[in-house]
Amino acid sequence: MRQGGGFFVTGSDTGVGKTLIAGGLAAWLRKLGRDVGVMKPLETGVKPSRGKLPGGDAGFLMKLAESRDPVSLTRPVALRAPLSPYHAAMAEGASVDIGAIMEAFNTLSQQHELMIVEGAGGLMVPITQNFFMADLARLMGLPVLIVVHPYLGSINQALSAAHAARAEGLEVLGIIFNACRKGKYPQPDLDLIRRKSGEEVFGLVGHLPRLNRRSIMKGIESGLEAENFLARLAEFSPEARAQRAKELEAKDKKYIWHPFTQMKEWMEGPVDVIESGHGVTLRGADGGQWLDGHSSYWCNIHGHGDPAMNRAVTRQLGKISHSTFLGLSNAPAAQLAEKLASIAPRGLERVFYSDDGSTAVEVAIKMSCQYWRQAAPEGKREKFLSIGGAYHGDTVGAVSVGGIDLYHAVFKNLLFDAVFVPPPYCYRCPLGKKQPECALACADLLDRAMEENQGQLAAMIIEPIVQCPAGIITAPAGYLKRAWEACQRHGVLLIADEVATGFGRTGRMFACEHEDVHPDIMTLSKSITGGLLPFAATLTSGKLFDAFLGEQKDRKTFFHGHTYTANQLGAAAALENLRLMEERRIVERVNEHGAALGRALEGFLSLPNVGDVRRRGLIAGVELVLDKASGEPYPWEAQMGARCAAEAKARGLIVRPLGNTMVLFPAPAAALAEILRMAEILRQSIIAVTQGK
Ligand SMILES: Cc1ncc(COP(=O)(O)O)c(C=O)c1O
């Protein structure tokens, strides 16, 4: 759905005359020939009305706007008690249905050029226990107009409200003063407020002796800086948004080089620029909206714009964003390290921070190499064992242990020596076996590779339970455990790369827990900050750490680090992510919703071009095939995955394919209805593309 124009009227406090301003502006804009719809989504203190129009604020608004819209849409929630919506609903034993409010808003938005929505009280007024007025404004995608009184304390209130709006991720249309009470007040210093808040101020509507249409219009016309107001309003119109989106698209195409992207194709096609997000919805600069079906490449946990996550980062921002970790420590990084060590598989005691998945893997590789130099200097353990189809990142070390030819072959001459075993990809068993023989035979290969490279392997690196970038290849039960046991038998370190699988995605906090595996090293990134900031950690055992201890002269120091190592903002986000994961029972939720997703995906198997469906927790892959009976894949040139993803996008869902495998990787915080909606859009898109329907 495309976004319409309009604004959300809020107050710096209750009783500042929001309704008068909202209604007055509606009447004035109508006089200018604009098609204005009004809404008072939640009204409390409502008394029964016998007339055609409701009483209270909604009735007043409708009268001024000469609205003929149904009351049920204009005021979808009416509550009797004169309390906040949350408390008023509680007093009636009811709960507020945000979905119904949004449905009414979307209906009215389709019918009017401009919507004026009047909130209840200020932005921090609760609607439910964890949904506030600011959340509603953000969900509606409207900028806020802040109404303030001009009496004592008004500057503080105006600036605090503007500050709160921005902290909540809202766009501010501007501030307007309204002399709602009789009595004297000083002329507000509009320039001071403009400068300090960085927002527009549209003037002062003086005290109105009568509240009839004529008097209100007069007040608006004499107090409002009309030109300034209209110019600002125009910046949020659908036309202005579309123009801005076009300009951004042009800049992108002219200056940017995107990752994993054939830029020739990119520059020839349409480019959507994401400007905001709420929950699992992404919003484009032109107002377009999509469900985020891959949680922004497998990292978002709590949805976009989660207030608690935002607050944690903002709080840290107010203290300090970054100070070096060389020669200094910092509070969130120290607290986070303790937390990570307490939840990680047993034995992982030390935390080395870095910036992203690739650097976390790079650290793991260099650490294990140096470990053997120091722990067993007489040997030469410098090789790594990896799995075909593996992906561990894009830095040269990570590429050396990567097994996706399409990405990695071109850099072959730059890479160090790695040994690969075929992946346990039982749908296309590399050994030509059926289940369960495939699983056993693939696991046997691990032992064999270790025997053949006896005394030479520094470590084995594995993506536990699911090789995600390879196409959501789910390992058969027991494979991971067999790999760990083989490592122990052959004295090889085990690096568990949980960059994609960590933080609840597979239905356990870490995928290693499924088979009670305790790696020597574990790499974490992506979801660690709930998807807000780039940040990573490499966790190691005490045994490994101890091998680096010594005097300076021993040269055992791990000489590795990055400018932004242990960045405070990232660490603060990670701490809050972990706190919220516990509070919101995210892992349990992944299991419950994952099972429901699994049931929905079973239906995909009846489609003629779906060969296999694989899932663990909320990580799912649907493999498309040209011929179901033989499993013959679509040729690369057919770009079947990319075409299905494009179709899904046109239907409101963002997903990225991995070759012919469609991936669904929703944020764990997504509502079940949202997850099922994503699955349904994906199913319809597959049908449309593969069957031309
Ligand atoms: C298993 C795994 N390891 C490492 C990486 C690299 O992470 P990043 O893209 O943050 O460098 C990825 C990225 O998808 C991954 O899936």
XYZ file of C-alpha atoms and ligand atoms in Angstrom:
709
model
C 0.000 0.000 0.000
C 1.330 3.466 -0.900
C 1.455 6.142 1.743
C -0.851 9.155 1.611
C -0.247 12.655 2.948
C -1.279 14.264 6.189
C -0.126 14.622 9.764
C -0.678 13.356 13.282
C -1.624 16.015 15.819
C -0.140 15.498 19.237
C 0.278 17.703 22.282
C 3.139 18.552 24.586
C 0.592 17.639 27.259
C -3.123 17.016 27.622
C -5.382 20.064 27.507
C -3.309 22.113 25.045
C -6.123 22.367 22.499
C -5.156 19.695 19.998
C -8.738 19.238 18.830
C -9.139 22.915 18.100
C -5.919 22.966 16.070
C -6.679 19.685 14.283
C -10.246 20.742 13.472
C -9.248 24.323 12.649
C -6.559 23.161 10.242
C -8.968 20.679 8.667
C -11.524 23.440 8.071
C -8.875 25.835 6.769
C -7.336 23.270 4.419
C -10.792 22.402 3.111
C -11.357 26.076 2.410
C -8.154 25.972 0.350
C -9.733 23.196 -1.696
C -7.907 20.259 -0.128
C -9.666 16.940 0.407
C -9.147 16.340 4.109
C -10.107 13.277 6.116
C -10.067 13.383 9.905
C -9.626 10.734 12.504
C -9.626 10.506 16.273
C -8.506 6.890 16.482
C -8.940 6.577 20.235
C -11.174 8.708 22.368
C -11.622 8.305 26.084
C -14.140 9.918 28.420
C -16.795 9.325 25.754
C -20.427 9.889 26.727
C -23.289 8.315 24.794
C -24.502 10.649 22.056
C -28.007 10.803 20.656
C -27.218 12.905 17.584
C -25.979 11.805 14.193
C -22.463 12.891 15.034
C -20.674 11.633 18.082
C -20.006 14.109 20.862
C -16.563 14.877 22.221
C -13.417 15.457 20.180
C -14.406 13.192 17.287
C -17.730 14.975 16.826
C -16.046 18.383 16.983
C -13.419 17.296 14.428
C -16.023 15.845 12.084
C -18.107 18.991 12.265
C -15.196 21.273 11.469
C -13.932 19.007 8.693
C -17.512 18.560 7.371
C -16.714 14.879 7.379
C -19.199 12.395 5.966
C -17.083 9.392 6.825
C -18.619 6.735 9.066
C -18.042 7.330 12.768
C -16.828 3.739 13.051
C -13.845 4.665 10.843
C -13.257 8.149 12.203
C -13.277 6.961 15.795
C -12.754 3.200 15.826
C -12.107 3.090 19.569
C -14.365 4.914 22.051
C -13.932 4.322 25.763
C -15.959 5.687 28.647
C -13.416 6.341 31.394
C -11.572 9.680 31.153
C -8.187 7.971 31.381
C -5.368 7.019 29.003
C -6.620 4.522 26.377
C -4.707 1.731 28.088
C -6.256 2.403 31.486
C -9.693 3.217 30.075
C -9.720 -0.086 28.178
C -8.603 -1.914 31.294
C -11.439 -0.299 33.273
C -13.883 -1.798 30.746
C -12.157 -5.163 30.732
C -11.349 -4.593 27.051
C -8.146 -4.264 25.063
C -7.436 -1.905 22.209
C -7.281 -3.485 18.750
C -4.448 -1.710 16.903
C -5.178 -3.752 13.766
C -8.740 -2.373 13.630
C -7.445 1.181 14.039
C -4.977 0.701 11.207
C -7.632 -0.822 8.986
C -9.841 2.223 9.522
C -6.885 4.542 8.905
C -5.909 2.753 5.694
C -9.494 2.890 4.429
C -9.784 6.626 5.091
C -6.307 7.306 3.661
C -7.366 5.717 0.390
C -10.351 8.058 0.230
C -8.695 11.370 1.080
C -5.777 13.370 -0.187
C -4.767 14.367 3.345
C -5.402 12.765 6.710
C -5.401 14.720 9.952
C -5.234 12.284 12.840
C -5.625 13.564 16.357
C -3.911 11.506 19.026
C -4.989 11.331 22.651
C -2.754 13.346 24.989
C 0.972 13.326 24.208
C 3.258 10.880 22.433
C 4.017 8.902 25.568
C 0.392 8.090 26.350
C -0.072 4.317 26.579
C -2.527 2.576 24.269
C -1.644 -0.911 25.438
C 0.969 -2.024 27.897
C 3.702 -1.803 25.272
C 2.222 0.323 22.501
C 2.183 4.072 22.872
C 0.771 7.017 20.949
C 4.196 7.530 19.306
C 4.042 3.953 18.014
C 0.667 4.638 16.431
C 1.959 7.773 14.673
C 4.938 5.793 13.393
C 2.756 2.922 12.252
C 0.607 5.365 10.301
C 3.755 6.831 8.749
C 2.646 10.379 9.477
C 4.800 13.297 10.628
C 3.679 14.848 13.912
C 2.421 18.355 14.527
C 3.101 19.244 18.154
C 0.618 21.567 19.833
C 1.995 23.534 22.803
C 0.472 26.163 25.109
C 2.346 29.477 25.481
C 2.162 29.724 29.283
C 4.900 29.228 31.858
C 6.944 26.106 31.068
C 6.029 26.093 27.393
C 9.591 26.244 26.020
C 10.590 23.245 28.065
C 7.463 21.381 26.964
C 7.871 22.222 23.279
C 11.517 21.162 23.217
C 10.907 18.022 25.271
C 8.059 16.936 23.005
C 10.128 17.526 19.854
C 12.989 15.603 21.431
C 10.712 12.699 22.352
C 9.265 12.604 18.838
C 12.687 12.263 17.290
C 13.846 9.747 19.870
C 10.807 7.673 18.899
C 11.864 7.805 15.264
C 9.072 10.150 14.187
C 9.286 12.885 11.624
C 8.216 16.250 12.975
C 6.052 18.400 10.741
C 6.471 21.288 13.186
C 5.319 22.949 16.386
C 2.343 25.261 16.844
C 1.364 27.304 19.891
C -2.225 27.513 20.992
C -3.416 29.836 23.755
C -6.019 27.444 25.039
C -6.658 29.270 28.314
C -7.791 32.773 29.073
C -5.102 34.911 30.575
C -1.833 36.594 29.825
C 1.196 34.940 28.289
C 4.435 36.260 26.827
C 4.933 36.141 23.056
C 6.872 32.856 22.635
C 10.402 33.189 21.249
C 9.774 31.144 18.106
C 13.334 31.524 16.842
C 14.808 30.140 20.032
C 12.578 27.086 19.737
C 13.390 26.687 16.051
C 17.114 26.809 16.721
C 17.193 24.503 19.728
C 14.731 21.935 18.371
C 15.802 22.093 14.738
C 12.099 21.997 13.840
C 9.690 24.392 12.172
C 7.443 26.539 14.347
C 4.228 27.675 12.699
C 3.134 30.518 14.984
C 0.615 31.093 17.739
C -3.153 30.776 17.605
C -4.469 33.288 20.124
C -7.142 32.569 22.703
C -10.557 32.167 21.060
C -13.533 33.547 22.919
C -15.972 31.265 21.050
C -15.471 27.805 19.641
C -17.565 28.088 16.497
C -16.282 27.582 12.960
C -15.970 31.318 12.202
C -14.023 32.127 15.303
C -11.715 29.098 14.898
C -11.002 29.884 11.235
C -10.227 33.486 12.181
C -7.858 32.277 14.887
C -6.078 29.935 12.467
C -5.849 32.514 9.710
C -4.397 35.184 11.959
C -2.060 32.963 13.995
C -0.731 30.410 11.517
C 2.302 31.147 9.356
C 0.392 29.771 6.402
C 3.119 29.779 3.763
C 5.605 28.115 6.049
C 3.046 25.511 7.118
C 1.929 24.668 3.584
C 5.498 24.408 2.330
C 6.368 22.009 5.114
C 3.194 19.990 4.560
C 4.055 19.708 0.873
C 7.386 18.072 1.800
C 5.399 15.102 3.120
C 2.968 14.820 0.224
C 2.989 11.611 -1.812
C 4.221 13.631 -4.811
C 7.149 15.073 -2.848
C 7.986 11.639 -1.484
C 7.910 10.169 -4.981
C 10.180 12.942 -6.266
C 12.617 12.456 -3.393
C 12.627 8.710 -3.971
C 13.455 9.312 -7.643
C 16.351 11.600 -6.724
C 17.731 9.080 -4.250
C 17.406 6.328 -6.820
C 19.370 8.414 -9.298
C 22.127 9.081 -6.744
C 22.286 5.394 -5.895
C 22.603 4.372 -9.511
C 25.222 7.013 -10.191
C 27.498 6.584 -7.173
C 26.947 3.282 -5.398
C 28.396 -0.181 -5.913
C 26.178 -2.758 -4.178
C 27.355 -6.011 -2.590
C 26.754 -9.299 -4.437
C 25.113 -7.364 -7.247
C 25.548 -7.301 -11.016
C 25.601 -3.542 -11.280
C 24.752 -3.430 -14.966
C 21.434 -5.074 -14.216
C 20.988 -2.924 -11.109
C 21.478 0.329 -12.950
C 18.956 -0.708 -15.575
C 16.204 -1.692 -13.135
C 14.078 0.134 -10.552
C 15.725 0.788 -7.177
C 13.742 1.058 -3.954
C 15.265 3.149 -1.209
C 14.274 2.115 2.313
C 13.698 5.053 4.591
C 12.041 3.632 7.658
C 10.718 0.468 9.175
C 8.288 -0.626 11.823
C 8.018 -4.161 13.124
C 8.502 -6.435 10.134
C 7.435 -3.761 7.666
C 9.942 -1.812 5.620
C 8.905 1.535 4.191
C 10.415 3.046 1.052
C 11.196 6.696 0.424
C 8.208 6.829 -1.928
C 5.915 5.373 0.743
C 5.919 1.805 -0.625
C 5.752 -0.930 2.006
C 7.000 -4.501 2.169
C 7.182 -7.287 4.687
C 10.805 -7.960 5.583
C 10.933 -11.699 4.850
C 14.643 -12.124 5.550
C 14.899 -9.944 8.645
C 17.253 -7.615 6.772
C 19.633 -10.383 5.870
C 19.170 -12.556 8.900
C 19.931 -10.051 11.620
C 16.769 -8.349 12.845
C 15.259 -9.944 15.955
C 12.701 -7.612 17.538
C 11.376 -5.901 14.424
C 12.409 -2.518 13.088
C 12.116 0.523 15.318
C 11.617 -1.489 18.478
C 11.282 1.211 21.150
C 13.255 -0.678 23.814
C 16.137 -1.386 21.421
C 16.120 2.218 20.231
C 16.120 3.489 23.790
C 19.122 1.353 24.719
C 21.148 2.731 21.828
C 19.989 6.303 22.451
C 20.892 6.005 26.120
C 24.379 4.837 25.197
C 24.629 7.551 22.548
C 24.027 10.100 25.294
C 27.023 8.756 27.208
C 29.582 7.904 24.532
C 29.477 6.186 21.142
C 32.973 4.870 20.898
C 36.355 4.864 22.571
C 39.237 2.622 21.610
C 39.563 -0.856 23.098
C 43.340 -0.667 22.814
C 44.621 0.107 26.282
C 41.076 0.825 27.557
C 37.898 -1.065 28.312
C 34.276 0.049 28.334
C 31.218 -0.726 30.418
C 28.791 -2.314 27.928
C 31.546 -4.451 26.390
C 32.580 -5.811 29.794
C 28.972 -6.525 30.786
C 28.223 -8.124 27.439
C 31.266 -10.396 27.601
C 30.092 -11.736 30.954
C 26.597 -12.285 29.549
C 27.835 -14.036 26.392
C 30.095 -16.326 28.387
C 27.148 -17.219 30.628
C 24.844 -18.252 27.757
C 27.381 -19.771 25.342
C 28.051 -23.510 25.198
C 30.110 -24.640 28.185
C 33.814 -23.917 27.970
C 33.604 -20.713 25.923
C 34.973 -18.245 28.409
C 36.673 -15.428 26.539
C 35.254 -12.886 24.134
C 37.184 -11.186 21.349
C 35.166 -8.424 19.702
C 35.150 -7.350 16.068
C 32.796 -5.821 13.535
C 30.940 -8.366 11.396
C 30.664 -12.039 10.589
C 33.668 -12.080 8.295
C 35.958 -10.431 10.832
C 34.717 -12.766 13.574
C 35.696 -15.702 11.343
C 39.003 -14.078 10.419
C 39.783 -13.772 14.138
C 38.856 -17.439 14.692
C 41.138 -18.575 11.872
C 44.134 -16.516 12.957
C 43.606 -17.462 16.591
C 43.551 -21.174 15.879
C 46.623 -20.895 13.665
C 48.593 -18.978 16.297
C 47.284 -21.280 19.021
C 49.032 -24.279 17.484
C 52.257 -22.328 16.938
C 52.309 -21.652 20.662
C 50.746 -24.812 22.063
C 52.655 -27.278 19.840
C 55.551 -25.388 18.205
C 57.122 -28.581 16.918
C 54.094 -29.387 14.696
C 52.756 -27.569 11.674
C 49.016 -27.355 12.010
C 48.039 -24.680 9.528
C 45.381 -26.294 7.377
C 41.634 -25.899 7.848
C 38.887 -28.399 7.237
C 35.674 -26.999 5.838
C 32.494 -28.217 4.194
C 31.526 -27.904 0.551
C 29.109 -25.052 -0.009
C 30.299 -23.342 3.178
C 30.156 -19.594 3.487
C 32.033 -17.814 6.246
C 32.364 -14.307 4.902
C 34.184 -12.280 2.295
C 37.562 -11.412 3.753
C 40.376 -13.462 2.249
C 40.754 -15.784 5.250
C 37.024 -16.425 5.388
C 36.956 -16.987 1.626
C 39.750 -19.577 1.978
C 37.406 -21.748 4.027
C 34.428 -20.925 1.798
C 33.063 -23.447 -0.644
C 30.797 -21.521 -3.005
C 32.569 -21.437 -6.335
C 30.404 -18.689 -7.729
C 31.714 -16.312 -5.058
C 35.122 -17.741 -4.324
C 36.727 -19.324 -7.397
C 38.028 -16.044 -8.819
C 40.191 -15.454 -5.729
C 41.689 -18.949 -5.733
C 45.294 -17.794 -6.042
C 45.028 -15.547 -3.008
C 43.792 -18.237 -0.658
C 45.473 -20.503 1.895
C 45.184 -24.242 1.944
C 41.878 -25.730 3.059
C 40.490 -29.241 2.862
C 36.843 -29.644 1.894
C 34.419 -32.486 2.484
C 31.096 -32.677 0.614
C 28.148 -31.175 2.492
C 25.473 -33.368 4.084
C 22.988 -32.163 1.500
C 20.681 -35.151 1.603
C 18.209 -33.918 -1.031
C 21.109 -34.075 -3.504
C 23.435 -36.453 -1.698
C 26.982 -35.782 -2.910
C 27.640 -39.514 -2.505
C 24.513 -40.541 -4.385
C 22.941 -42.144 -1.314
C 19.467 -41.981 0.157
C 18.661 -40.993 3.741
C 19.765 -42.166 6.305
C 22.825 -43.605 4.511
C 23.645 -40.144 3.144
C 23.958 -38.695 6.652
C 26.190 -41.506 7.871
C 28.385 -41.535 4.786
C 28.855 -37.757 4.870
C 29.836 -37.910 8.533
C 32.328 -40.713 7.765
C 34.021 -38.394 5.289
C 34.897 -36.051 8.124
C 36.830 -38.736 9.922
C 38.542 -39.765 6.735
C 39.618 -36.201 5.920
C 41.027 -35.801 9.402
C 42.928 -39.056 9.128
C 44.353 -38.062 5.746
C 45.515 -34.747 7.170
C 46.614 -36.069 10.527
C 48.708 -33.542 12.439
C 48.176 -30.819 9.831
C 44.736 -29.470 10.624
C 44.513 -26.434 12.894
C 40.733 -26.444 13.000
C 37.547 -27.542 11.393
C 35.024 -24.793 10.704
C 31.344 -25.582 10.477
C 28.012 -23.793 10.274
C 26.170 -25.843 12.898
C 22.819 -27.442 11.967
C 22.138 -25.197 8.949
C 24.487 -24.103 6.178
C 22.463 -21.022 5.449
C 24.175 -19.270 2.521
C 24.652 -22.613 0.742
C 20.850 -22.688 0.316
C 19.530 -23.536 3.795
C 21.151 -26.965 3.809
C 19.942 -28.556 7.024
C 22.302 -31.150 8.451
C 20.832 -34.544 9.321
C 20.514 -35.251 13.052
C 23.784 -36.313 14.612
C 26.047 -34.865 11.914
C 27.263 -31.971 14.043
C 27.933 -34.240 17.000
C 29.892 -36.616 14.762
C 31.973 -33.689 13.516
C 32.757 -32.611 17.070
C 33.665 -36.138 18.133
C 35.957 -36.504 15.126
C 37.675 -33.220 16.049
C 38.211 -34.488 19.577
C 39.577 -37.800 18.338
C 42.039 -36.095 15.998
C 42.968 -33.185 18.249
C 41.509 -30.631 15.823
C 39.918 -27.420 17.112
C 36.239 -26.959 16.265
C 35.111 -23.505 15.126
C 31.329 -23.184 15.179
C 30.338 -20.354 12.873
C 27.034 -19.249 14.415
C 26.986 -15.935 12.576
C 23.704 -16.882 10.883
C 22.317 -19.499 13.261
C 23.033 -17.817 16.599
C 20.557 -16.011 18.863
C 17.558 -18.264 18.707
C 17.106 -18.597 14.960
C 17.084 -22.401 14.933
C 14.976 -22.763 18.065
C 17.908 -22.836 20.501
C 19.957 -19.865 21.599
C 22.876 -21.388 19.673
C 22.555 -24.153 17.092
C 25.322 -26.157 18.829
C 22.888 -26.742 21.692
C 20.740 -29.025 19.505
C 23.414 -31.702 19.766
C 25.070 -30.606 22.995
C 28.248 -29.690 21.166
C 30.920 -27.555 22.856
C 33.172 -25.980 20.240
C 36.575 -24.480 21.013
C 35.688 -21.298 19.183
C 32.357 -19.771 18.248
C 31.789 -16.828 15.915
C 28.817 -14.519 16.426
C 27.499 -11.496 14.573
C 24.302 -10.576 12.632
C 21.570 -11.022 15.282
C 23.888 -10.183 18.172
C 22.701 -6.551 18.212
C 19.130 -7.482 17.301
C 19.944 -6.220 13.822
C 20.651 -2.615 14.760
C 24.389 -2.241 14.425
C 27.410 -4.022 12.967
C 29.142 -5.895 15.757
C 30.699 -9.317 16.255
C 32.327 -11.575 18.792
C 34.605 -14.584 18.642
C 34.294 -16.693 21.797
C 37.076 -19.048 22.797
C 37.833 -21.644 25.402
C 40.043 -20.966 28.393
C 42.551 -23.523 27.081
C 42.977 -21.604 23.861
C 43.195 -18.259 25.653
C 45.827 -19.522 28.075
C 48.116 -20.487 25.206
C 48.449 -16.771 24.402
C 49.609 -15.767 27.872
C 53.262 -14.950 28.434
C 55.815 -12.178 28.759
C 56.248 -9.578 26.018
C 59.501 -11.245 25.053
C 57.595 -14.506 24.373
C 55.747 -12.855 21.459
C 52.531 -14.680 22.240
C 50.297 -11.623 21.928
C 47.405 -11.915 19.495
C 48.232 -8.986 17.242
C 44.831 -8.405 15.762
C 42.175 -5.737 16.220
C 40.040 -3.133 14.514
C 39.424 0.553 15.084
C 35.836 -0.046 16.167
C 36.501 -3.169 18.250
C 33.979 -3.351 21.135
C 32.106 -0.283 19.951
C 29.952 0.921 22.863
C 26.797 1.420 20.813
C 26.997 -2.101 19.432
C 27.696 -3.591 22.845
C 24.789 -1.666 24.405
C 22.465 -2.869 21.633
C 23.653 -6.454 22.142
C 23.053 -6.284 25.885
C 19.529 -4.997 25.381
C 18.892 -7.571 22.662
C 19.788 -10.370 25.056
C 17.716 -8.884 27.855
C 14.706 -8.576 25.566
C 15.217 -12.045 24.131
C 14.764 -13.430 27.637
C 11.931 -11.107 28.597
C 10.047 -11.819 25.375
C 10.819 -15.540 25.388
C 12.171 -15.263 21.852
C 13.595 -18.772 21.662
C 10.282 -20.357 22.727
C 8.517 -18.125 20.236
C 10.803 -19.317 17.423
C 9.882 -22.902 18.245
C 6.141 -22.215 18.358
C 6.055 -20.065 15.234
C 8.593 -22.254 13.474
C 6.325 -25.264 13.882
C 3.391 -23.309 12.417
C 5.575 -22.129 9.542
C 6.610 -25.743 8.981
C 2.957 -26.757 8.626
C 2.371 -23.981 6.099
C 5.468 -24.996 4.140
C 4.328 -28.605 3.902
C 1.728 -27.356 1.437
C 4.511 -26.117 -0.848
C 5.605 -29.685 -1.505
C 2.492 -30.283 -3.598
C 3.572 -27.585 -6.066
C 4.967 -29.114 -9.266
C 8.244 -27.178 -9.160
C 9.071 -27.431 -5.483
C 11.612 -30.194 -4.952
C 12.463 -29.820 -1.286
C 11.508 -27.804 1.778
C 14.021 -27.456 4.606
C 13.513 -25.733 7.929
C 14.979 -25.329 11.391
C 13.220 -22.909 13.741
C 12.431 -19.823 11.697
C 15.016 -20.503 8.997
C 13.363 -21.985 5.939
C 14.387 -22.818 2.374
C 12.194 -23.897 -0.524
C 14.169 -25.427 -3.376
C 12.707 -24.938 -6.845
C 13.339 -27.571 -9.505
C 12.740 -27.832 -13.210
C 11.700 -31.449 -12.921
C 10.272 -32.733 -9.694
C 10.638 -36.435 -10.471
C 14.344 -36.296 -11.275
C 15.128 -33.238 -9.135
C 16.746 -31.600 -12.165
C 17.534 -28.032 -11.136
C 16.615 -24.941 -13.085
C 19.629 -23.785 -15.047
C 21.452 -20.762 -13.627
C 20.503 -18.672 -16.652
C 16.792 -19.125 -15.854
C 17.349 -17.011 -12.691
C 14.295 -18.703 -11.229
C 15.021 -17.706 -7.644
C 15.600 -14.092 -8.603
C 12.388 -14.036 -10.627
C 10.330 -15.452 -7.765
C 11.879 -12.898 -5.399
C 10.966 -10.089 -7.812
C 7.404 -11.409 -7.981
C 7.241 -11.596 -4.183
C 8.443 -8.014 -3.954
C 5.717 -6.882 -6.323
C 3.283 -8.632 -3.952
C 4.694 -6.926 -0.852
C 7.375 -9.289 0.439
C 11.147 -8.856 0.432
C 13.069 -12.127 0.172
C 16.445 -12.993 -1.353
C 16.960 -16.297 -3.093
C 20.084 -18.405 -2.841
C 20.315 -19.808 -6.349
C 17.117 -21.799 -6.852
C 16.292 -21.837 -3.153
C 13.780 -19.332 -1.845
C 14.639 -18.323 1.692
C 12.231 -17.251 4.406
C 14.079 -15.974 7.475
C 11.615 -13.791 9.384
C 12.428 -11.846 12.531
C 11.561 -13.937 15.588
C 9.410 -11.091 16.865
C 7.125 -11.278 13.827
C 3.526 -12.127 14.683
C 2.409 -15.550 13.555
C -0.101 -13.953 11.171
C 2.744 -11.991 9.586
C 4.898 -15.082 9.167
C 2.033 -17.001 7.578
C 1.286 -14.047 5.325
C 4.928 -14.069 4.186
C 4.711 -17.786 3.457
C 1.503 -17.309 1.498
C 2.945 -14.484 -0.616
C 5.967 -16.657 -1.300
C 3.752 -19.582 -2.316
C 1.703 -17.427 -4.669
C 4.852 -15.907 -6.162
C 6.320 -19.364 -6.829
C 3.083 -20.437 -8.519
C 2.936 -17.242 -10.577
C 6.494 -17.589 -11.860
C 6.859 -21.342 -12.252
C 3.382 -21.907 -13.677
C 2.892 -18.534 -15.333
C -0.374 -17.984 -13.413
C 27.565 -18.476 8.426
C 28.078 -17.129 8.070
N 29.307 -16.768 8.439
C 29.823 -15.562 8.148
C 29.092 -14.657 7.429
C 29.670 -13.322 7.095
O 29.057 -12.314 7.854
P 29.149 -10.791 7.390
O 28.336 -10.677 6.155
O 28.587 -10.047 8.541
O 30.583 -10.471 7.167
C 27.806 -14.984 7.019
C 26.997 -14.052 6.247
O 25.955 -14.339 5.721
C 27.281 -16.257 7.355
O 26.050 -16.631 6.985
